[in-house]
Amino acid sequence: MTTVLAQILDPHFIGTILRVATPLLLAALVVGALLGWLMSLSVNRLGTDLIMTGIALNIAAAAATTLGLYLATGDKGMSGALKSGALPSLAVPFIGNIHVLTFAALLAVPAVSLLMMRTRFGLHLRATGVDPKSARAAGIQTGRVQMMALILSGLFGGAAGAYLSLGYVTWFAQNMTAGRGFIAIAAEVMGQGTAWGTLVASLVLAAAESIAITLQSLGLPFELMQMIPYLVPVIVLTVHAARRQRRARRQITPETQET
């Protein structure tokens, strides 16, 4: 921990954060928050379906990034022609280099958990998610709560995208997320909607991806190994759904069946 702290306090490290994070990371956060706000506006003001709106924004964002890349570089595939900065990593003893946004993600877990479980906003957010009609009847402004939730989700999504293009690699490519957003949704479901549960699920899915990469070096079929990170959440979610159905059947008593 002393080594990590020394790196954080190093002037070069701080300078790199300020020089790279200010224009690029903050831009990613702003764009993510803006997309969350647009989604909230469409759902709450125009009455569109939440799921369909999310899919439409996904498609529109993918097309917009391709258009922006083409206008900036003349290339529709990669941004190799552009010089891109990179957010720094911290050297952790016995582990290796850990990206600064990875630390931010780990710190966000207890912060989100406290927000959801220990604050008035978290209570309103959970009530809105479970039953919006009952929440409105209790005097909660569900539209405002949903807007804040989507903006916060957009901020986290923007940070994740920034990690891919400023940390995982230092370039942008079309569709470079490769379905990771849907895996993130699977992690949230596997974690039963809690911050700590989602962290554990994310670690399981990350381990599956690492195993897939390791197995590729053994000469196993590349396509089969690429399926592992996507196959694991499907299996886990199927088992989870089956257990929920079994639990629901056990809760049905003969008296409720007669009524």
PDB file of C-alpha atoms in Angstrom:
ATOM      1  CA  MET A   1       0.000   0.000   0.000  1.00  0.00           C
ATOM      2  CA  THR A   2       2.920   2.347   0.714  1.00  0.00           C
ATOM      3  CA  THR A   3       4.248   1.723  -2.795  1.00  0.00           C
ATOM      4  CA  VAL A   4       0.878   2.476  -4.344  1.00  0.00           C
ATOM      5  CA  LEU A   5       0.495   5.645  -2.263  1.00  0.00           C
ATOM      6  CA  ALA A   6       3.962   6.816  -3.280  1.00  0.00           C
ATOM      7  CA  GLN A   7       3.055   6.406  -6.942  1.00  0.00           C
ATOM      8  CA  ILE A   8      -0.184   8.328  -6.467  1.00  0.00           C
ATOM      9  CA  LEU A   9       1.684  11.213  -4.831  1.00  0.00           C
ATOM     10  CA  ASP A  10       4.363  11.251  -7.533  1.00  0.00           C
ATOM     11  CA  PRO A  11       4.197  14.554  -9.489  1.00  0.00           C
ATOM     12  CA  HIS A  12       4.615  12.753 -12.836  1.00  0.00           C
ATOM     13  CA  PHE A  13       1.674  10.464 -12.036  1.00  0.00           C
ATOM     14  CA  ILE A  14      -0.500  13.418 -11.024  1.00  0.00           C
ATOM     15  CA  GLY A  15       0.573  15.331 -14.129  1.00  0.00           C
ATOM     16  CA  THR A  16      -0.344  12.395 -16.360  1.00  0.00           C
ATOM     17  CA  ILE A  17      -3.768  12.138 -14.730  1.00  0.00           C
ATOM     18  CA  LEU A  18      -4.445  15.850 -15.202  1.00  0.00           C
ATOM     19  CA  ARG A  19      -3.104  15.965 -18.756  1.00  0.00           C
ATOM     20  CA  VAL A  20      -4.900  12.864 -20.066  1.00  0.00           C
ATOM     21  CA  ALA A  21      -7.949  12.480 -17.834  1.00  0.00           C
ATOM     22  CA  THR A  22      -9.179  16.052 -18.078  1.00  0.00           C
ATOM     23  CA  PRO A  23      -9.989  16.168 -21.824  1.00  0.00           C
ATOM     24  CA  LEU A  24     -10.603  12.480 -22.519  1.00  0.00           C
ATOM     25  CA  LEU A  25     -11.958  10.800 -19.404  1.00  0.00           C
ATOM     26  CA  LEU A  26     -14.220  13.706 -18.534  1.00  0.00           C
ATOM     27  CA  ALA A  27     -15.483  13.778 -22.127  1.00  0.00           C
ATOM     28  CA  ALA A  28     -16.390  10.087 -21.836  1.00  0.00           C
ATOM     29  CA  LEU A  29     -18.205  10.733 -18.554  1.00  0.00           C
ATOM     30  CA  VAL A  30     -20.132  13.672 -19.999  1.00  0.00           C
ATOM     31  CA  VAL A  31     -21.195  11.749 -23.112  1.00  0.00           C
ATOM     32  CA  GLY A  32     -22.283   8.772 -21.003  1.00  0.00           C
ATOM     33  CA  ALA A  33     -24.301  11.003 -18.684  1.00  0.00           C
ATOM     34  CA  LEU A  34     -25.863  12.771 -21.677  1.00  0.00           C
ATOM     35  CA  LEU A  35     -26.990   9.462 -23.176  1.00  0.00           C
ATOM     36  CA  GLY A  36     -28.498   8.500 -19.823  1.00  0.00           C
ATOM     37  CA  TRP A  37     -30.358  11.813 -19.707  1.00  0.00           C
ATOM     38  CA  LEU A  38     -31.632  11.336 -23.278  1.00  0.00           C
ATOM     39  CA  MET A  39     -32.886   7.887 -22.365  1.00  0.00           C
ATOM     40  CA  SER A  40     -34.693   9.283 -19.331  1.00  0.00           C
ATOM     41  CA  LEU A  41     -36.204  12.081 -21.422  1.00  0.00           C
ATOM     42  CA  SER A  42     -37.467   9.620 -24.015  1.00  0.00           C
ATOM     43  CA  VAL A  43     -38.979   7.241 -21.452  1.00  0.00           C
ATOM     44  CA  ASN A  44     -40.489   9.770 -19.031  1.00  0.00           C
ATOM     45  CA  ARG A  45     -41.552  12.554 -21.403  1.00  0.00           C
ATOM     46  CA  LEU A  46     -42.332  10.665 -24.606  1.00  0.00           C
ATOM     47  CA  GLY A  47     -43.535   7.442 -22.993  1.00  0.00           C
ATOM     48  CA  THR A  48     -41.277   5.103 -24.962  1.00  0.00           C
ATOM     49  CA  ASP A  49     -40.469   1.594 -23.779  1.00  0.00           C
ATOM     50  CA  LEU A  50     -37.369   1.463 -21.563  1.00  0.00           C
ATOM     51  CA  ILE A  51     -35.832  -1.644 -23.137  1.00  0.00           C
ATOM     52  CA  MET A  52     -36.497  -0.587 -26.732  1.00  0.00           C
ATOM     53  CA  THR A  53     -35.143   2.901 -26.023  1.00  0.00           C
ATOM     54  CA  GLY A  54     -31.945   1.397 -24.640  1.00  0.00           C
ATOM     55  CA  ILE A  55     -31.511  -0.794 -27.719  1.00  0.00           C
ATOM     56  CA  ALA A  56     -32.157   2.170 -30.034  1.00  0.00           C
ATOM     57  CA  LEU A  57     -29.622   4.358 -28.223  1.00  0.00           C
ATOM     58  CA  ASN A  58     -27.107   1.511 -28.364  1.00  0.00           C
ATOM     59  CA  ILE A  59     -27.452   1.236 -32.133  1.00  0.00           C
ATOM     60  CA  ALA A  60     -27.400   5.015 -32.601  1.00  0.00           C
ATOM     61  CA  ALA A  61     -24.287   5.404 -30.429  1.00  0.00           C
ATOM     62  CA  ALA A  62     -22.451   2.680 -32.350  1.00  0.00           C
ATOM     63  CA  ALA A  63     -23.302   4.366 -35.652  1.00  0.00           C
ATOM     64  CA  ALA A  64     -22.324   7.793 -34.296  1.00  0.00           C
ATOM     65  CA  THR A  65     -18.897   6.567 -33.179  1.00  0.00           C
ATOM     66  CA  THR A  66     -18.262   5.055 -36.608  1.00  0.00           C
ATOM     67  CA  LEU A  67     -19.279   8.316 -38.286  1.00  0.00           C
ATOM     68  CA  GLY A  68     -17.120  10.368 -35.922  1.00  0.00           C
ATOM     69  CA  LEU A  69     -14.152   8.074 -36.507  1.00  0.00           C
ATOM     70  CA  TYR A  70     -14.547   8.382 -40.276  1.00  0.00           C
ATOM     71  CA  LEU A  71     -14.816  12.177 -40.150  1.00  0.00           C
ATOM     72  CA  ALA A  72     -11.716  12.424 -37.950  1.00  0.00           C
ATOM     73  CA  THR A  73      -9.457   9.865 -39.634  1.00  0.00           C
ATOM     74  CA  GLY A  74     -11.067   8.776 -42.902  1.00  0.00           C
ATOM     75  CA  ASP A  75     -11.074   5.228 -41.508  1.00  0.00           C
ATOM     76  CA  LYS A  76     -14.223   3.381 -40.406  1.00  0.00           C
ATOM     77  CA  GLY A  77     -12.366   0.661 -38.510  1.00  0.00           C
ATOM     78  CA  MET A  78      -9.664   1.983 -36.170  1.00  0.00           C
ATOM     79  CA  SER A  79      -8.215   5.224 -34.866  1.00  0.00           C
ATOM     80  CA  GLY A  80      -4.622   4.184 -35.465  1.00  0.00           C
ATOM     81  CA  ALA A  81      -3.920   7.414 -37.350  1.00  0.00           C
ATOM     82  CA  LEU A  82      -4.677   9.499 -34.250  1.00  0.00           C
ATOM     83  CA  LYS A  83      -2.330   9.903 -31.313  1.00  0.00           C
ATOM     84  CA  SER A  84      -4.121   8.831 -28.155  1.00  0.00           C
ATOM     85  CA  GLY A  85      -3.099   9.340 -24.559  1.00  0.00           C
ATOM     86  CA  ALA A  86      -3.248   6.618 -21.955  1.00  0.00           C
ATOM     87  CA  LEU A  87      -4.288   6.801 -18.339  1.00  0.00           C
ATOM     88  CA  PRO A  88      -1.535   5.502 -16.036  1.00  0.00           C
ATOM     89  CA  SER A  89      -1.322   2.275 -14.093  1.00  0.00           C
ATOM     90  CA  LEU A  90      -0.089   1.617 -10.563  1.00  0.00           C
ATOM     91  CA  ALA A  91       2.499  -1.064  -9.819  1.00  0.00           C
ATOM     92  CA  VAL A  92       1.079  -3.230  -7.030  1.00  0.00           C
ATOM     93  CA  PRO A  93       3.568  -5.598  -5.344  1.00  0.00           C
ATOM     94  CA  PHE A  94       3.051  -9.303  -6.124  1.00  0.00           C
ATOM     95  CA  ILE A  95       0.242  -8.454  -8.568  1.00  0.00           C
ATOM     96  CA  GLY A  96       1.623  -6.178 -11.274  1.00  0.00           C
ATOM     97  CA  ASN A  97       0.380  -3.051 -12.985  1.00  0.00           C
ATOM     98  CA  ILE A  98      -3.221  -2.184 -12.156  1.00  0.00           C
ATOM     99  CA  HIS A  99      -4.985   0.511 -14.151  1.00  0.00           C
ATOM    100  CA  VAL A 100      -6.068   3.578 -12.212  1.00  0.00           C
ATOM    101  CA  LEU A 101      -9.681   3.109 -13.349  1.00  0.00           C
ATOM    102  CA  THR A 102      -9.633  -0.398 -11.873  1.00  0.00           C
ATOM    103  CA  PHE A 103      -8.947   1.154  -8.481  1.00  0.00           C
ATOM    104  CA  ALA A 104     -11.728   3.655  -9.137  1.00  0.00           C
ATOM    105  CA  ALA A 105     -14.126   0.797  -9.934  1.00  0.00           C
ATOM    106  CA  LEU A 106     -13.213  -1.021  -6.715  1.00  0.00           C
ATOM    107  CA  LEU A 107     -13.733   2.150  -4.683  1.00  0.00           C
ATOM    108  CA  ALA A 108     -17.082   2.672  -6.404  1.00  0.00           C
ATOM    109  CA  VAL A 109     -18.431  -0.618  -5.012  1.00  0.00           C
ATOM    110  CA  PRO A 110     -18.691   0.455  -1.342  1.00  0.00           C
ATOM    111  CA  ALA A 111     -19.735   3.948  -2.438  1.00  0.00           C
ATOM    112  CA  VAL A 112     -22.637   2.606  -4.518  1.00  0.00           C
ATOM    113  CA  SER A 113     -23.565   0.153  -1.768  1.00  0.00           C
ATOM    114  CA  LEU A 114     -23.780   2.982   0.768  1.00  0.00           C
ATOM    115  CA  LEU A 115     -25.745   5.105  -1.694  1.00  0.00           C
ATOM    116  CA  MET A 116     -28.271   2.348  -2.338  1.00  0.00           C
ATOM    117  CA  MET A 117     -28.671   1.062   1.216  1.00  0.00           C
ATOM    118  CA  ARG A 118     -27.987   4.006   3.512  1.00  0.00           C
ATOM    119  CA  THR A 119     -29.391   7.093   1.826  1.00  0.00           C
ATOM    120  CA  ARG A 120     -32.823   8.518   1.150  1.00  0.00           C
ATOM    121  CA  PHE A 121     -32.109   8.568  -2.578  1.00  0.00           C
ATOM    122  CA  GLY A 122     -31.138   4.889  -2.485  1.00  0.00           C
ATOM    123  CA  LEU A 123     -34.387   4.018  -0.721  1.00  0.00           C
ATOM    124  CA  HIS A 124     -36.396   5.941  -3.313  1.00  0.00           C
ATOM    125  CA  LEU A 125     -34.415   4.335  -6.132  1.00  0.00           C
ATOM    126  CA  ARG A 126     -35.035   0.812  -4.871  1.00  0.00           C
ATOM    127  CA  ALA A 127     -38.718   1.547  -4.322  1.00  0.00           C
ATOM    128  CA  THR A 128     -39.024   2.957  -7.847  1.00  0.00           C
ATOM    129  CA  GLY A 129     -37.316  -0.081  -9.317  1.00  0.00           C
ATOM    130  CA  VAL A 130     -39.505  -2.579  -7.465  1.00  0.00           C
ATOM    131  CA  ASP A 131     -42.907  -0.920  -7.954  1.00  0.00           C
ATOM    132  CA  PRO A 132     -43.116   2.536  -9.599  1.00  0.00           C
ATOM    133  CA  LYS A 133     -46.883   2.865  -8.993  1.00  0.00           C
ATOM    134  CA  SER A 134     -46.564   2.224  -5.263  1.00  0.00           C
ATOM    135  CA  ALA A 135     -43.581   4.575  -5.109  1.00  0.00           C
ATOM    136  CA  ARG A 136     -45.601   7.348  -6.762  1.00  0.00           C
ATOM    137  CA  ALA A 137     -48.461   6.703  -4.349  1.00  0.00           C
ATOM    138  CA  ALA A 138     -45.992   7.166  -1.482  1.00  0.00           C
ATOM    139  CA  GLY A 139     -45.042  10.592  -2.821  1.00  0.00           C
ATOM    140  CA  ILE A 140     -41.768   9.668  -4.536  1.00  0.00           C
ATOM    141  CA  GLN A 141     -40.982  11.573  -7.740  1.00  0.00           C
ATOM    142  CA  THR A 142     -40.257   8.454  -9.764  1.00  0.00           C
ATOM    143  CA  GLY A 143     -39.433  10.338 -12.960  1.00  0.00           C
ATOM    144  CA  ARG A 144     -36.732  12.373 -11.259  1.00  0.00           C
ATOM    145  CA  VAL A 145     -35.345   9.319  -9.472  1.00  0.00           C
ATOM    146  CA  GLN A 146     -35.205   7.366 -12.718  1.00  0.00           C
ATOM    147  CA  MET A 147     -33.488  10.267 -14.472  1.00  0.00           C
ATOM    148  CA  MET A 148     -30.767  10.433 -11.802  1.00  0.00           C
ATOM    149  CA  ALA A 149     -30.310   6.655 -11.939  1.00  0.00           C
ATOM    150  CA  LEU A 150     -29.888   6.675 -15.721  1.00  0.00           C
ATOM    151  CA  ILE A 151     -27.450   9.600 -15.579  1.00  0.00           C
ATOM    152  CA  LEU A 152     -25.358   7.782 -12.964  1.00  0.00           C
ATOM    153  CA  SER A 153     -25.492   4.624 -15.080  1.00  0.00           C
ATOM    154  CA  GLY A 154     -24.304   6.671 -18.052  1.00  0.00           C
ATOM    155  CA  LEU A 155     -21.392   8.023 -16.003  1.00  0.00           C
ATOM    156  CA  PHE A 156     -20.276   4.515 -15.084  1.00  0.00           C
ATOM    157  CA  GLY A 157     -20.737   3.362 -18.677  1.00  0.00           C
ATOM    158  CA  GLY A 158     -18.623   6.280 -19.894  1.00  0.00           C
ATOM    159  CA  ALA A 159     -15.879   5.374 -17.420  1.00  0.00           C
ATOM    160  CA  ALA A 160     -15.956   1.762 -18.634  1.00  0.00           C
ATOM    161  CA  GLY A 161     -15.655   2.894 -22.241  1.00  0.00           C
ATOM    162  CA  ALA A 162     -12.776   5.196 -21.322  1.00  0.00           C
ATOM    163  CA  TYR A 163     -10.983   2.255 -19.725  1.00  0.00           C
ATOM    164  CA  LEU A 164     -11.249   0.241 -22.939  1.00  0.00           C
ATOM    165  CA  SER A 165      -9.718   2.955 -25.133  1.00  0.00           C
ATOM    166  CA  LEU A 166      -7.369   4.644 -22.628  1.00  0.00           C
ATOM    167  CA  GLY A 167      -6.191   1.731 -20.533  1.00  0.00           C
ATOM    168  CA  TYR A 168      -6.946  -1.711 -21.954  1.00  0.00           C
ATOM    169  CA  VAL A 169      -5.636  -0.409 -25.288  1.00  0.00           C
ATOM    170  CA  THR A 170      -4.764   3.097 -26.492  1.00  0.00           C
ATOM    171  CA  TRP A 171      -6.860   3.205 -29.637  1.00  0.00           C
ATOM    172  CA  PHE A 172     -10.498   3.004 -30.676  1.00  0.00           C
ATOM    173  CA  ALA A 173     -11.998   0.364 -32.944  1.00  0.00           C
ATOM    174  CA  GLN A 174     -15.521  -0.114 -34.193  1.00  0.00           C
ATOM    175  CA  ASN A 175     -17.557  -2.381 -31.879  1.00  0.00           C
ATOM    176  CA  MET A 176     -14.547  -2.842 -29.576  1.00  0.00           C
ATOM    177  CA  THR A 177     -16.861  -3.434 -26.603  1.00  0.00           C
ATOM    178  CA  ALA A 178     -17.690  -6.852 -28.117  1.00  0.00           C
ATOM    179  CA  GLY A 179     -20.879  -7.275 -26.098  1.00  0.00           C
ATOM    180  CA  ARG A 180     -19.294  -6.459 -22.732  1.00  0.00           C
ATOM    181  CA  GLY A 181     -22.254  -4.239 -21.885  1.00  0.00           C
ATOM    182  CA  PHE A 182     -24.583  -7.227 -22.026  1.00  0.00           C
ATOM    183  CA  ILE A 183     -22.140  -9.212 -19.878  1.00  0.00           C
ATOM    184  CA  ALA A 184     -22.293  -6.326 -17.388  1.00  0.00           C
ATOM    185  CA  ILE A 185     -26.088  -6.682 -17.286  1.00  0.00           C
ATOM    186  CA  ALA A 186     -25.635 -10.405 -16.668  1.00  0.00           C
ATOM    187  CA  ALA A 187     -23.226  -9.606 -13.810  1.00  0.00           C
ATOM    188  CA  GLU A 188     -25.810  -7.312 -12.227  1.00  0.00           C
ATOM    189  CA  VAL A 189     -28.488 -10.018 -12.438  1.00  0.00           C
ATOM    190  CA  MET A 190     -26.075 -12.634 -11.086  1.00  0.00           C
ATOM    191  CA  GLY A 191     -25.247 -10.255  -8.233  1.00  0.00           C
ATOM    192  CA  GLN A 192     -28.975  -9.940  -7.410  1.00  0.00           C
ATOM    193  CA  GLY A 193     -28.928  -6.175  -7.841  1.00  0.00           C
ATOM    194  CA  THR A 194     -26.389  -5.457  -5.083  1.00  0.00           C
ATOM    195  CA  ALA A 195     -23.042  -3.717  -5.507  1.00  0.00           C
ATOM    196  CA  TRP A 196     -21.040  -6.384  -3.679  1.00  0.00           C
ATOM    197  CA  GLY A 197     -22.845  -9.220  -5.423  1.00  0.00           C
ATOM    198  CA  THR A 198     -22.199  -7.598  -8.791  1.00  0.00           C
ATOM    199  CA  LEU A 199     -18.500  -7.296  -7.896  1.00  0.00           C
ATOM    200  CA  VAL A 200     -18.297 -11.025  -7.137  1.00  0.00           C
ATOM    201  CA  ALA A 201     -20.152 -11.870 -10.355  1.00  0.00           C
ATOM    202  CA  SER A 202     -17.819  -9.593 -12.332  1.00  0.00           C
ATOM    203  CA  LEU A 203     -14.781 -11.352 -10.861  1.00  0.00           C
ATOM    204  CA  VAL A 204     -16.245 -14.726 -11.862  1.00  0.00           C
ATOM    205  CA  LEU A 205     -16.851 -13.527 -15.426  1.00  0.00           C
ATOM    206  CA  ALA A 206     -13.381 -11.949 -15.575  1.00  0.00           C
ATOM    207  CA  ALA A 207     -11.875 -15.256 -14.447  1.00  0.00           C
ATOM    208  CA  ALA A 208     -13.801 -17.016 -17.220  1.00  0.00           C
ATOM    209  CA  GLU A 209     -12.350 -14.614 -19.791  1.00  0.00           C
ATOM    210  CA  SER A 210      -8.823 -15.119 -18.427  1.00  0.00           C
ATOM    211  CA  ILE A 211      -9.260 -18.891 -18.581  1.00  0.00           C
ATOM    212  CA  ALA A 212     -10.416 -18.594 -22.193  1.00  0.00           C
ATOM    213  CA  ILE A 213      -7.293 -16.595 -23.093  1.00  0.00           C
ATOM    214  CA  THR A 214      -5.054 -19.126 -21.324  1.00  0.00           C
ATOM    215  CA  LEU A 215      -6.682 -22.099 -23.038  1.00  0.00           C
ATOM    216  CA  GLN A 216      -6.089 -20.518 -26.449  1.00  0.00           C
ATOM    217  CA  SER A 217      -2.342 -20.900 -25.894  1.00  0.00           C
ATOM    218  CA  LEU A 218      -2.828 -24.666 -25.567  1.00  0.00           C
ATOM    219  CA  GLY A 219      -3.880 -24.957 -29.190  1.00  0.00           C
ATOM    220  CA  LEU A 220      -7.585 -25.398 -28.530  1.00  0.00           C
ATOM    221  CA  PRO A 221     -10.030 -24.006 -31.130  1.00  0.00           C
ATOM    222  CA  PHE A 222     -10.038 -20.204 -30.980  1.00  0.00           C
ATOM    223  CA  GLU A 223     -13.763 -19.896 -31.694  1.00  0.00           C
ATOM    224  CA  LEU A 224     -14.664 -22.328 -28.904  1.00  0.00           C
ATOM    225  CA  MET A 225     -12.515 -20.481 -26.369  1.00  0.00           C
ATOM    226  CA  GLN A 226     -14.075 -17.166 -27.366  1.00  0.00           C
ATOM    227  CA  MET A 227     -17.463 -18.564 -26.352  1.00  0.00           C
ATOM    228  CA  ILE A 228     -16.482 -19.151 -22.713  1.00  0.00           C
ATOM    229  CA  PRO A 229     -16.922 -15.569 -21.371  1.00  0.00           C
ATOM    230  CA  TYR A 230     -20.397 -15.440 -22.943  1.00  0.00           C
ATOM    231  CA  LEU A 231     -21.386 -19.019 -22.141  1.00  0.00           C
ATOM    232  CA  VAL A 232     -20.701 -18.732 -18.395  1.00  0.00           C
ATOM    233  CA  PRO A 233     -23.314 -15.995 -17.725  1.00  0.00           C
ATOM    234  CA  VAL A 234     -25.896 -17.876 -19.817  1.00  0.00           C
ATOM    235  CA  ILE A 235     -25.395 -21.023 -17.723  1.00  0.00           C
ATOM    236  CA  VAL A 236     -25.398 -19.126 -14.414  1.00  0.00           C
ATOM    237  CA  LEU A 237     -28.510 -17.115 -15.301  1.00  0.00           C
ATOM    238  CA  THR A 238     -30.319 -20.266 -16.454  1.00  0.00           C
ATOM    239  CA  VAL A 239     -29.554 -21.999 -13.158  1.00  0.00           C
ATOM    240  CA  HIS A 240     -30.562 -18.857 -11.248  1.00  0.00           C
ATOM    241  CA  ALA A 241     -33.908 -18.650 -13.092  1.00  0.00           C
ATOM    242  CA  ALA A 242     -34.586 -22.343 -12.485  1.00  0.00           C
ATOM    243  CA  ARG A 243     -33.902 -21.929  -8.757  1.00  0.00           C
ATOM    244  CA  ARG A 244     -36.230 -18.921  -8.565  1.00  0.00           C
ATOM    245  CA  GLN A 245     -39.018 -20.854 -10.274  1.00  0.00           C
ATOM    246  CA  ARG A 246     -38.518 -23.798  -7.926  1.00  0.00           C
ATOM    247  CA  ARG A 247     -38.587 -21.475  -4.912  1.00  0.00           C
ATOM    248  CA  ALA A 248     -41.762 -19.811  -6.193  1.00  0.00           C
ATOM    249  CA  ARG A 249     -43.484 -23.195  -6.590  1.00  0.00           C
ATOM    250  CA  ARG A 250     -42.600 -24.139  -3.013  1.00  0.00           C
ATOM    251  CA  GLN A 251     -44.230 -20.944  -1.753  1.00  0.00           C
ATOM    252  CA  ILE A 252     -47.551 -21.914  -3.365  1.00  0.00           C
ATOM    253  CA  THR A 253     -49.530 -23.650  -0.634  1.00  0.00           C
ATOM    254  CA  PRO A 254     -52.660 -25.783  -1.159  1.00  0.00           C
ATOM    255  CA  GLU A 255     -54.708 -22.958   0.357  1.00  0.00           C
ATOM    256  CA  THR A 256     -53.505 -20.443  -2.219  1.00  0.00           C
ATOM    257  CA  GLN A 257     -54.175 -22.924  -5.007  1.00  0.00           C
ATOM    258  CA  GLU A 258     -57.783 -23.329  -3.812  1.00  0.00           C
ATOM    259  CA  THR A 259     -58.330 -19.566  -3.666  1.00  0.00           C
TER     260      THR A 259
END
